[in-house]
Amino acid sequence: MIVMGDEPAESLVRVFESLVDGGGEKLASTIARARADQSEERNVRLVERAGELALRLRDILEQRRRRESELTALFDTAGDLARVRDQDAVLGSIVHRARTLLGTHVAYLSLNDDESGTTYMRVTDGCTSALFQQVRLGMGEGLGGLVAQTARPYASPSYFEDTRFTHTEEIDAAVRDERLLAILGVPLTVGGSVIGVLYAADRNRRSFSPDEIALLSSLADHAAIAIDNARLLQETRQALAELHTAHETISEHNAALHRAERAHDRLTDLVLRGGTLTDVAEAVSGVLGGGIVVHDAEGNRLACAGTDPVPWPRSAVRRSSGSGKAVPHGDNLVCAALAGPELLGSLTLVGDTELSEADRRLFERAGVVTALVLLLRRRSDEAREREREELLTELLSASRPERDGLVTRARRAGVDPAGGKVVLVASVEGVERERLLPAASRYAERRAGLAGTHLDHLVMLLSGTDAGGIAKDAARRLSASTGRSVNIGACDPVMGLTDVAHGYEEACRCLRALSALGRTGTGAAPADLGFLGVLLGERGDLDGYVERTLGPLLEHDARRGTELLRTLRGYFSCDRSLVRTARALHVHVNTVSQRLERISCLLGEQWRSPEQLLEIQVALRLHGLRH
């Protein structure tokens, strides 16, 4: 325990007061001033460490606040769709959520006017320029024209330098008047047709990430649903007014529409309550009266309701991804679950391809909800995996984990902080990190352990005491998963979490030894490397090494009163000459030969190989020194 005087304690208080105030520059200057105020080197290091932790804590809190705000915005948007029936209110809410979700200066939504052949601003949020809000564009002009033509998202980090789309004086003047620079646009599609574009724009140069594009595309899908609902309601009202004689047909259409709305509300409510893919499958199955099977983008079955599992319809999923609509596949109907252009999964309606138009649209909307659930689950999995990687990194760096609260975090991550632990280290060189890390994470999670990257290595912390067996199994499974030879070094088992950092260093030395020995696609612990493992191991298990190497001879001599060990020692000291060995031991040459045959039976014929001879001679020397 470190006892601090008043001066370093006051410095640390000032550091954390700056952290609470939230000013990055103030925090940095406070750390620098506190470091300069210390006269003792120990106090300087203490203040520097406190500053590092304060900055790191600030970054972690900021990241978590940002993730919470993103998820809240998504849930609020789904809630608006479930509660609000006014189209203007829904679209305004979606545009505002888009601006909040992506953290941009401006967000806006444009709709196509097919009669005039132009596009006009329908909703804006954050705009200050009247010219920009009133601009009306010709079809195919500007970034939005490129989005409408290709039905694909486009992002421009610098609008005026981008030559991929048609620039016009009217559009450029409006964009310049709003002072926009970076623009992202995603299409609003209904029935495979682009009806408008949802934008997020910034007044600074900015590159939009794939996750941001996917999230904005999900919001655009919800906006298209709101517009489509409004259009369907308007068509129903007109049909009631114009076709009074067809009251029965209109009533059926209206009932189907309300049924679709109730189903969509139910699906949206599932998302708000954190429902699973199984919940979504059961809800859709109950509404449409058929079985539902959900697959991910790779064809793995994720959920099934009301039917037996069916194979993944790869070709139908590809066709549905291209059209954005449900497509038939034999006796089934298939709909891709998309977030913008990205395929996240698919739904298969088993045994029913003859749906009404309303039910078909309901099935397609279920694909949108499924994509949202998959997207939220992916972000949750990524956040959980980052927390597990951060925990492993801190375990590898902390000298007193029980003092830092890491024991509690380990339990929360499903890792038993007590009992034997083995640290495994694999070099990621030559193997794609994107392929190796997910495979290692799945392997570690199945064994209630942790996996992550540290420095240039992939590191796993697993429960158990059979270090060599665990290392071999991990190397075999990761090599099979990646299709490349993966070498893994392990440490001797450590107890609890206290010595994890030391175990990591020992595992690194073991991994380097494997490379030096030319071994590939295998795993080993120090005990598996013979006398080299004794040299590399931090605890130097000499007795264990002697027992593993000469154990059968020691047991035979003790049980039967023979002199196999003495004979072997004399054999080596006489340069492996049978005659000289017999003379030194005062026995006949045949006796020496018989004893060597007995040694071969106990140790195996391979004991005469150069590598094993060296191991045995080292073990004999250690045994002589220890006794």
XYZ file of C-alpha atoms in Angstrom:
627
model
C 0.000 0.000 0.000
C 1.419 3.425 -1.001
C 1.282 6.125 1.672
C 1.205 9.611 0.152
C 2.171 12.840 1.749
C 0.058 15.986 1.537
C 1.798 17.307 -1.587
C 1.209 14.342 -3.946
C -2.264 13.827 -2.500
C -3.183 17.434 -3.257
C -1.822 17.012 -6.786
C -3.929 13.907 -7.328
C -7.035 15.716 -6.022
C -6.439 18.529 -8.508
C -6.093 15.982 -11.333
C -9.429 14.311 -10.575
C -11.160 17.688 -9.987
C -10.150 18.567 -13.559
C -11.541 15.192 -14.722
C -14.903 15.985 -13.055
C -14.984 19.434 -14.709
C -14.765 17.631 -18.052
C -12.255 19.895 -19.767
C -9.616 17.977 -21.712
C -7.205 20.910 -21.959
C -7.656 21.780 -18.301
C -7.045 18.167 -17.307
C -3.867 17.978 -19.397
C -2.510 21.249 -17.965
C -3.360 20.128 -14.424
C -1.430 16.881 -14.925
C 1.578 18.757 -16.293
C 1.528 21.246 -13.402
C 1.129 18.458 -10.831
C 4.085 16.573 -12.351
C 6.247 19.702 -12.236
C 5.325 20.365 -8.582
C 6.784 17.040 -7.370
C 10.355 16.870 -6.160
C 10.639 13.126 -5.585
C 10.793 10.735 -8.528
C 8.368 8.334 -6.824
C 5.770 11.093 -6.494
C 6.275 12.139 -10.114
C 5.581 8.582 -11.290
C 2.527 8.413 -9.040
C 1.068 11.632 -10.459
C 1.845 10.539 -14.034
C 0.064 7.215 -13.467
C -2.938 9.028 -11.950
C -3.034 11.311 -14.980
C -2.982 8.365 -17.383
C -5.814 6.664 -15.511
C -7.833 9.910 -15.388
C -7.501 10.421 -19.164
C -8.359 6.787 -19.818
C -11.394 6.950 -17.516
C -12.596 10.097 -19.295
C -12.338 8.349 -22.711
C -14.162 5.228 -21.474
C -17.008 7.291 -19.986
C -17.301 9.329 -23.185
C -17.477 6.175 -25.330
C -20.196 4.668 -23.137
C -22.208 7.907 -23.144
C -22.020 7.951 -26.921
C -23.173 4.308 -27.219
C -26.068 4.952 -24.835
C -27.185 7.997 -26.812
C -27.093 6.025 -30.091
C -29.185 3.154 -28.721
C -31.627 5.610 -27.085
C -32.088 7.391 -30.405
C -32.855 4.091 -32.177
C -35.378 3.032 -29.558
C -37.015 6.486 -29.572
C -37.400 6.285 -33.344
C -39.048 2.877 -33.126
C -41.303 4.234 -30.382
C -42.369 7.173 -32.567
C -43.335 4.770 -35.350
C -45.360 2.710 -32.880
C -47.200 5.665 -31.320
C -47.530 8.449 -33.887
C -49.854 8.307 -36.914
C -49.232 11.842 -38.278
C -46.836 11.579 -41.234
C -45.225 15.003 -40.668
C -44.577 14.211 -37.009
C -43.078 10.806 -37.832
C -40.792 12.157 -40.563
C -39.728 15.087 -38.390
C -38.901 12.709 -35.572
C -36.877 10.442 -37.868
C -34.858 13.338 -39.317
C -34.149 14.669 -35.833
C -33.088 11.212 -34.665
C -30.782 10.916 -37.668
C -29.062 14.153 -36.750
C -28.797 13.081 -33.092
C -27.666 9.554 -33.913
C -24.847 10.559 -36.255
C -23.923 13.747 -34.412
C -24.050 15.908 -37.563
C -24.824 19.610 -37.897
C -27.734 19.058 -40.301
C -30.150 16.278 -41.327
C -32.855 16.507 -43.989
C -35.210 14.401 -46.098
C -36.169 15.004 -49.716
C -39.053 13.423 -51.647
C -39.524 12.956 -55.382
C -42.282 14.840 -57.240
C -42.924 12.566 -60.221
C -45.355 15.005 -61.888
C -42.868 17.881 -62.115
C -39.811 15.640 -62.392
C -38.098 17.347 -59.449
C -37.038 16.633 -55.890
C -37.977 18.922 -53.005
C -37.033 19.329 -49.347
C -39.705 17.650 -47.198
C -38.207 17.920 -43.682
C -35.027 19.626 -42.384
C -33.390 19.717 -38.970
C -30.539 22.066 -38.050
C -30.702 24.082 -41.301
C -30.243 27.871 -41.133
C -30.294 28.792 -44.820
C -33.689 29.654 -46.351
C -32.202 29.131 -49.814
C -31.166 25.579 -48.907
C -34.571 24.710 -47.404
C -36.462 25.948 -50.471
C -34.212 24.491 -53.175
C -35.929 22.220 -55.721
C -33.671 19.922 -57.730
C -34.024 18.256 -61.082
C -34.008 14.465 -61.186
C -30.472 13.031 -61.334
C -28.750 16.189 -60.058
C -26.411 16.388 -57.068
C -25.480 13.635 -54.639
C -29.150 12.825 -54.081
C -29.591 12.223 -57.796
C -26.791 9.637 -57.698
C -28.451 7.925 -54.713
C -31.841 7.876 -56.481
C -30.371 6.508 -59.723
C -28.414 3.664 -58.109
C -30.684 3.045 -55.065
C -27.464 2.843 -53.009
C -26.025 5.047 -50.235
C -23.305 7.533 -51.132
C -21.071 9.532 -48.808
C -18.878 12.470 -49.755
C -16.284 13.758 -47.257
C -15.909 16.961 -49.325
C -18.941 17.782 -51.506
C -17.389 20.418 -53.763
C -14.349 18.246 -54.564
C -16.455 15.161 -55.418
C -16.821 14.492 -59.160
C -18.968 11.341 -58.968
C -22.240 13.240 -59.425
C -23.589 16.152 -61.447
C -22.974 19.599 -59.926
C -25.318 22.478 -60.804
C -25.028 26.154 -59.899
C -28.365 26.119 -58.053
C -27.468 23.093 -55.889
C -23.903 24.246 -55.201
C -25.137 27.716 -54.236
C -27.655 26.257 -51.767
C -25.083 23.865 -50.258
C -22.547 26.697 -49.997
C -25.120 28.970 -48.347
C -25.739 26.276 -45.701
C -21.911 25.896 -45.381
C -22.105 22.110 -45.757
C -19.039 20.060 -46.653
C -19.492 16.344 -45.789
C -22.795 14.742 -46.944
C -24.194 11.220 -46.583
C -27.349 10.202 -48.468
C -29.305 6.918 -48.305
C -32.362 5.978 -50.421
C -35.977 5.703 -49.243
C -37.457 2.775 -51.159
C -41.002 1.418 -51.428
C -41.638 -1.658 -53.526
C -38.193 -1.452 -55.108
C -38.635 2.204 -56.201
C -36.727 5.170 -54.754
C -39.189 7.772 -53.450
C -36.716 10.075 -51.719
C -33.415 10.428 -49.920
C -32.490 10.798 -46.226
C -29.373 12.900 -45.623
C -26.964 13.624 -42.766
C -24.518 16.467 -43.394
C -21.686 18.186 -41.570
C -20.058 21.594 -41.963
C -16.619 20.036 -41.553
C -14.732 17.457 -43.627
C -15.775 14.046 -42.317
C -15.720 10.387 -43.409
C -18.810 8.360 -42.528
C -18.192 4.837 -41.165
C -20.024 1.696 -42.422
C -21.909 1.502 -39.091
C -23.129 5.089 -39.521
C -24.277 4.316 -43.066
C -26.078 1.175 -41.856
C -27.819 3.050 -39.017
C -28.959 5.888 -41.289
C -30.227 3.273 -43.772
C -32.299 1.647 -41.012
C -33.866 5.026 -40.224
C -34.523 5.541 -43.942
C -36.349 2.198 -44.040
C -38.551 3.352 -41.148
C -39.210 6.648 -42.945
C -40.215 4.738 -46.078
C -42.587 2.624 -43.978
C -44.163 5.778 -42.506
C -44.616 7.297 -45.970
C -45.962 4.034 -47.323
C -48.426 3.767 -44.423
C -49.612 7.312 -45.080
C -49.996 6.552 -48.779
C -51.965 3.392 -48.063
C -54.248 5.223 -45.655
C -54.838 7.944 -48.236
C -55.599 5.366 -50.912
C -58.086 3.716 -48.560
C -59.858 7.020 -47.872
C -60.089 7.799 -51.584
C -61.394 4.321 -52.323
C -64.112 4.731 -49.672
C -65.161 8.050 -51.168
C -65.014 7.038 -54.837
C -66.120 3.394 -54.707
C -69.008 3.372 -52.309
C -70.502 0.449 -54.193
C -67.397 -1.627 -53.475
C -67.746 -1.226 -49.740
C -67.040 -4.870 -48.956
C -63.776 -4.898 -50.938
C -62.622 -1.660 -49.357
C -63.478 -2.940 -45.890
C -61.343 -6.022 -46.476
C -58.463 -3.854 -47.679
C -58.812 -1.580 -44.672
C -58.897 -4.559 -42.324
C -55.731 -5.922 -43.930
C -54.080 -2.535 -43.549
C -54.955 -2.263 -39.860
C -53.864 -5.842 -39.378
C -50.516 -4.926 -40.908
C -50.290 -1.854 -38.666
C -51.026 -3.885 -35.547
C -48.459 -6.462 -36.589
C -45.874 -3.749 -37.203
C -46.684 -2.160 -33.832
C -46.241 -5.543 -32.202
C -42.877 -6.055 -33.901
C -41.761 -2.559 -32.966
C -42.807 -3.190 -29.369
C -40.664 -6.344 -29.390
C -37.667 -4.251 -30.400
C -38.378 -1.678 -27.685
C -38.620 -4.421 -25.049
C -35.368 -6.006 -26.201
C -37.063 -8.992 -27.846
C -35.039 -11.763 -29.431
C -35.080 -13.100 -32.967
C -37.150 -16.026 -31.704
C -39.766 -13.530 -30.439
C -39.847 -11.864 -33.871
C -40.179 -15.236 -35.652
C -43.032 -16.310 -33.385
C -44.846 -12.991 -33.862
C -44.605 -13.103 -37.681
C -45.554 -16.778 -37.722
C -48.633 -16.047 -35.633
C -49.773 -13.187 -37.885
C -49.148 -14.835 -41.263
C -50.140 -18.337 -40.171
C -46.985 -20.029 -41.494
C -43.615 -21.189 -40.210
C -40.732 -18.703 -40.019
C -37.004 -19.522 -40.128
C -34.353 -16.819 -39.573
C -30.782 -17.179 -40.876
C -27.774 -14.862 -40.597
C -25.781 -13.534 -43.544
C -23.614 -16.693 -43.634
C -26.567 -19.088 -43.599
C -26.451 -20.068 -39.910
C -29.903 -20.689 -38.448
C -30.705 -18.142 -35.712
C -34.402 -18.768 -34.920
C -37.289 -21.013 -35.937
C -41.036 -20.837 -35.174
C -43.973 -22.934 -36.340
C -41.965 -25.229 -38.608
C -39.016 -27.566 -38.838
C -35.692 -26.020 -39.903
C -35.162 -25.578 -43.646
C -31.881 -25.123 -45.575
C -30.624 -21.614 -46.189
C -32.014 -20.420 -49.572
C -28.807 -18.785 -50.798
C -29.972 -17.916 -54.333
C -33.308 -16.480 -53.149
C -31.556 -14.364 -50.525
C -29.291 -12.961 -53.229
C -32.297 -12.082 -55.424
C -34.145 -10.497 -52.510
C -31.056 -8.457 -51.569
C -30.897 -7.074 -55.088
C -34.580 -6.166 -55.351
C -35.315 -5.283 -51.734
C -38.527 -7.350 -51.958
C -39.707 -10.800 -50.904
C -39.147 -13.451 -53.581
C -40.486 -17.024 -54.003
C -38.240 -20.048 -53.504
C -40.041 -23.296 -54.265
C -43.007 -23.483 -51.875
C -41.520 -20.812 -49.616
C -41.188 -17.026 -49.602
C -37.850 -15.396 -48.760
C -37.052 -11.835 -47.663
C -33.558 -10.439 -47.056
C -32.937 -8.458 -43.841
C -30.959 -5.428 -45.012
C -29.414 -2.377 -43.360
C -28.867 -0.221 -46.424
C -26.803 -2.329 -48.837
C -25.486 -4.630 -46.089
C -27.050 -8.098 -45.790
C -27.557 -8.952 -42.117
C -29.775 -12.032 -42.442
C -32.952 -13.420 -44.041
C -36.477 -14.668 -43.233
C -38.100 -17.688 -44.851
C -41.896 -18.102 -44.764
C -42.404 -21.852 -45.103
C -45.197 -23.290 -47.252
C -46.918 -20.091 -48.396
C -46.082 -17.964 -51.452
C -49.607 -16.718 -52.272
C -49.870 -13.784 -49.870
C -52.076 -10.760 -50.269
C -50.318 -7.492 -51.039
C -50.765 -6.304 -47.442
C -49.395 -9.558 -45.996
C -46.482 -9.501 -48.419
C -45.605 -5.991 -47.272
C -45.972 -7.093 -43.668
C -43.515 -9.906 -44.364
C -41.087 -7.406 -45.940
C -41.460 -5.080 -42.957
C -40.650 -8.008 -40.705
C -37.367 -8.180 -42.613
C -36.681 -4.535 -41.686
C -37.406 -5.230 -38.000
C -35.205 -8.339 -38.124
C -32.352 -6.264 -39.572
C -32.758 -3.760 -36.722
C -32.654 -6.535 -34.098
C -29.559 -8.029 -35.732
C -27.892 -4.623 -35.910
C -28.592 -3.873 -32.252
C -27.411 -7.345 -31.246
C -24.197 -6.874 -33.217
C -23.484 -3.547 -31.530
C -24.240 -5.094 -28.131
C -21.919 -8.040 -28.882
C -19.181 -5.652 -30.011
C -19.533 -3.598 -26.822
C -19.438 -6.747 -24.665
C -16.401 -8.041 -26.541
C -14.614 -4.702 -26.087
C -15.302 -4.856 -22.345
C -13.840 -8.380 -22.187
C -10.759 -7.285 -24.147
C -10.313 -4.276 -21.843
C -10.579 -6.581 -18.810
C -7.902 -8.898 -20.232
C -5.618 -5.948 -21.036
C -5.933 -4.630 -17.496
C -5.290 -8.092 -16.016
C -2.098 -8.275 -18.065
C -1.066 -4.839 -16.796
C -2.299 -4.804 -13.179
C 0.028 -6.002 -10.432
C -2.740 -6.111 -7.772
C -5.985 -6.949 -9.607
C -7.942 -7.553 -6.413
C -7.351 -3.915 -5.433
C -8.516 -2.546 -8.778
C -11.970 -4.152 -8.784
C -10.996 -6.498 -11.606
C -12.107 -9.537 -9.621
C -15.700 -8.279 -9.663
C -15.495 -7.491 -13.367
C -14.095 -10.967 -14.051
C -17.081 -12.587 -12.326
C -19.431 -10.356 -14.339
C -17.697 -11.534 -17.542
C -18.258 -15.190 -16.557
C -14.641 -15.823 -15.497
C -13.977 -17.559 -12.172
C -11.323 -15.391 -10.446
C -10.158 -18.342 -8.310
C -8.562 -21.652 -9.269
C -5.894 -22.509 -11.805
C -5.468 -20.319 -14.875
C -3.381 -20.721 -18.018
C -2.248 -17.786 -20.160
C -1.933 -18.624 -23.876
C -0.110 -16.400 -26.374
C -0.330 -16.777 -30.169
C 1.450 -14.670 -32.727
C -0.943 -13.026 -35.208
C 1.806 -12.642 -37.803
C 0.897 -14.448 -41.005
C -2.740 -14.892 -39.945
C -5.388 -12.243 -40.561
C -6.333 -10.656 -37.230
C -9.963 -10.367 -38.383
C -10.122 -14.160 -38.747
C -8.044 -15.189 -35.749
C -9.496 -12.925 -33.057
C -13.185 -13.899 -33.532
C -12.242 -17.589 -33.567
C -10.184 -17.152 -30.386
C -12.989 -15.186 -28.708
C -15.511 -17.944 -29.431
C -13.077 -20.604 -28.170
C -12.325 -18.651 -24.970
C -15.982 -17.900 -24.263
C -16.872 -21.610 -24.531
C -14.239 -22.284 -21.885
C -15.376 -19.386 -19.632
C -12.221 -17.438 -20.457
C -11.084 -14.209 -22.099
C -9.418 -13.410 -25.432
C -7.968 -10.247 -26.908
C -4.903 -8.636 -28.462
C -2.035 -7.300 -26.390
C 0.997 -5.717 -28.047
C 1.710 -7.951 -31.093
C 0.094 -11.084 -29.674
C -3.268 -12.739 -29.417
C -3.736 -13.582 -25.715
C -6.206 -15.976 -24.062
C -6.807 -16.551 -20.348
C -8.441 -19.933 -19.693
C -9.304 -21.909 -16.571
C -7.442 -25.171 -16.012
C -4.135 -26.644 -14.916
C -3.186 -28.865 -17.882
C -1.235 -26.100 -19.613
C 0.252 -28.292 -22.340
C -3.032 -30.001 -23.184
C -4.917 -26.699 -23.301
C -2.260 -25.123 -25.546
C -2.323 -28.064 -27.986
C -6.130 -28.072 -28.158
C -6.259 -24.307 -28.748
C -3.603 -24.468 -31.485
C -5.441 -27.315 -33.226
C -8.835 -25.591 -33.140
C -7.590 -22.135 -34.157
C -5.541 -23.617 -36.989
C -8.678 -25.406 -38.232
C -10.780 -22.226 -37.936
C -8.332 -19.985 -39.800
C -6.916 -22.500 -42.264
C -3.389 -21.468 -41.235
C -0.832 -22.927 -38.824
C -1.148 -21.169 -35.453
C 1.552 -21.568 -32.795
C 0.556 -21.123 -29.150
C 2.813 -20.808 -26.124
C 1.438 -21.351 -22.623
C 2.648 -20.598 -19.127
C 2.742 -22.995 -16.217
C -0.615 -22.746 -14.368
C -1.063 -19.695 -12.117
C -3.540 -19.457 -9.277
C -6.257 -16.829 -9.486
C -5.675 -13.527 -11.274
C -2.710 -12.134 -9.367
C 0.069 -13.649 -11.512
C -1.600 -13.282 -14.919
C 0.962 -10.657 -16.013
C 3.870 -12.959 -15.085
C 2.139 -15.856 -16.847
C 1.896 -13.749 -20.003
C 5.657 -13.110 -19.993
C 6.369 -16.824 -19.533
C 3.956 -17.756 -22.331
C 5.706 -15.255 -24.630
C 9.046 -16.917 -23.933
C 7.525 -20.324 -24.631
C 6.112 -19.061 -27.949
C 9.538 -17.727 -28.977
C 11.063 -21.103 -28.099
C 8.533 -22.885 -30.348
C 9.515 -20.612 -33.231
C 13.226 -21.175 -32.557
C 12.680 -24.947 -32.563
C 10.887 -24.716 -35.927
C 7.588 -26.121 -34.650
C 4.436 -25.002 -36.484
C 0.739 -25.459 -35.885
C 1.178 -26.687 -32.324
C 0.950 -25.537 -28.737
C 3.207 -26.184 -25.777
C 3.886 -25.213 -22.167
C 7.372 -24.979 -20.603
C 7.006 -28.555 -19.312
C 6.647 -29.774 -22.913
C 9.974 -28.250 -23.987
C 12.273 -30.364 -21.827
C 15.331 -28.638 -20.331
C 14.619 -25.631 -22.599
C 11.305 -25.217 -20.795
C 13.132 -25.310 -17.451
C 15.369 -22.482 -18.639
C 12.413 -20.451 -19.945
C 10.081 -21.125 -17.039
C 9.993 -18.506 -14.334
C 9.554 -21.009 -11.516
C 12.259 -23.522 -12.614
C 10.592 -26.885 -11.856
C 13.852 -28.931 -11.763
C 12.457 -31.885 -9.811
C 9.518 -32.105 -12.172
C 11.828 -32.081 -15.181
C 13.987 -34.877 -13.740
C 10.869 -36.918 -12.922
C 9.408 -36.467 -16.425
C 12.715 -37.485 -18.044
C 14.045 -40.263 -15.765
C 10.917 -41.245 -13.825
C 10.601 -44.819 -15.172
C 14.285 -45.574 -14.343
C 14.046 -44.069 -10.846
C 10.910 -46.105 -10.101
C 12.453 -49.327 -11.467
C 15.657 -48.936 -9.402
C 13.682 -48.116 -6.243
C 11.235 -50.990 -6.678
C 13.671 -53.737 -7.776
C 16.999 -52.564 -6.357
C 18.630 -52.368 -9.814
C 21.308 -49.937 -10.966
C 19.922 -48.704 -14.272
C 20.544 -45.047 -13.419
C 24.153 -45.766 -12.361
C 24.678 -47.810 -15.535
C 23.320 -44.980 -17.713
C 25.541 -42.429 -15.969
C 28.592 -44.660 -16.499
C 27.594 -45.252 -20.129
C 27.678 -41.522 -20.854
C 30.879 -40.907 -18.893
C 32.627 -43.614 -20.995
C 31.547 -42.026 -24.277
C 28.901 -44.769 -24.752
C 31.506 -47.540 -25.032
C 30.125 -50.857 -23.782
C 33.595 -52.281 -22.960
C 34.776 -49.232 -21.056
C 31.420 -48.963 -19.261
C 31.629 -52.625 -18.148
C 35.187 -52.105 -16.924
C 34.182 -48.957 -14.979
C 31.212 -50.707 -13.372
C 33.123 -53.972 -12.757
C 30.521 -56.004 -14.616
C 30.464 -58.102 -17.779
C 29.792 -56.430 -21.159
C 26.653 -58.570 -21.573
C 25.339 -57.185 -18.303
C 25.731 -53.632 -19.614
C 23.933 -54.610 -22.854
C 21.071 -56.185 -20.932
C 20.701 -53.109 -18.733
C 20.652 -50.816 -21.790
C 17.935 -52.996 -23.364
C 15.910 -52.654 -20.169
C 16.390 -48.858 -20.339
C 15.076 -48.912 -23.939
C 11.991 -50.792 -22.760
C 11.340 -48.209 -20.052
C 12.195 -45.015 -21.964
C 11.459 -46.136 -25.519
C 13.877 -46.664 -28.373
C 13.877 -42.927 -29.132
C 16.036 -42.269 -26.058
C 19.117 -42.835 -28.242
C 18.208 -39.924 -30.582
C 20.515 -36.873 -30.294
C 17.742 -34.684 -28.881
C 16.707 -37.220 -26.242
C 20.316 -38.012 -25.337
C 20.850 -34.355 -24.503
C 17.669 -34.251 -22.392
C 18.687 -37.412 -20.472
C 22.232 -36.190 -19.816
C 20.929 -32.859 -18.481
C 18.440 -34.697 -16.265
C 21.197 -37.042 -14.971
C 23.388 -34.070 -14.115
C 20.533 -32.284 -12.313
C 19.663 -35.488 -10.415
C 23.256 -35.853 -9.299
C 23.417 -32.239 -8.141
C 20.077 -32.452 -6.295
C 21.086 -35.702 -4.500
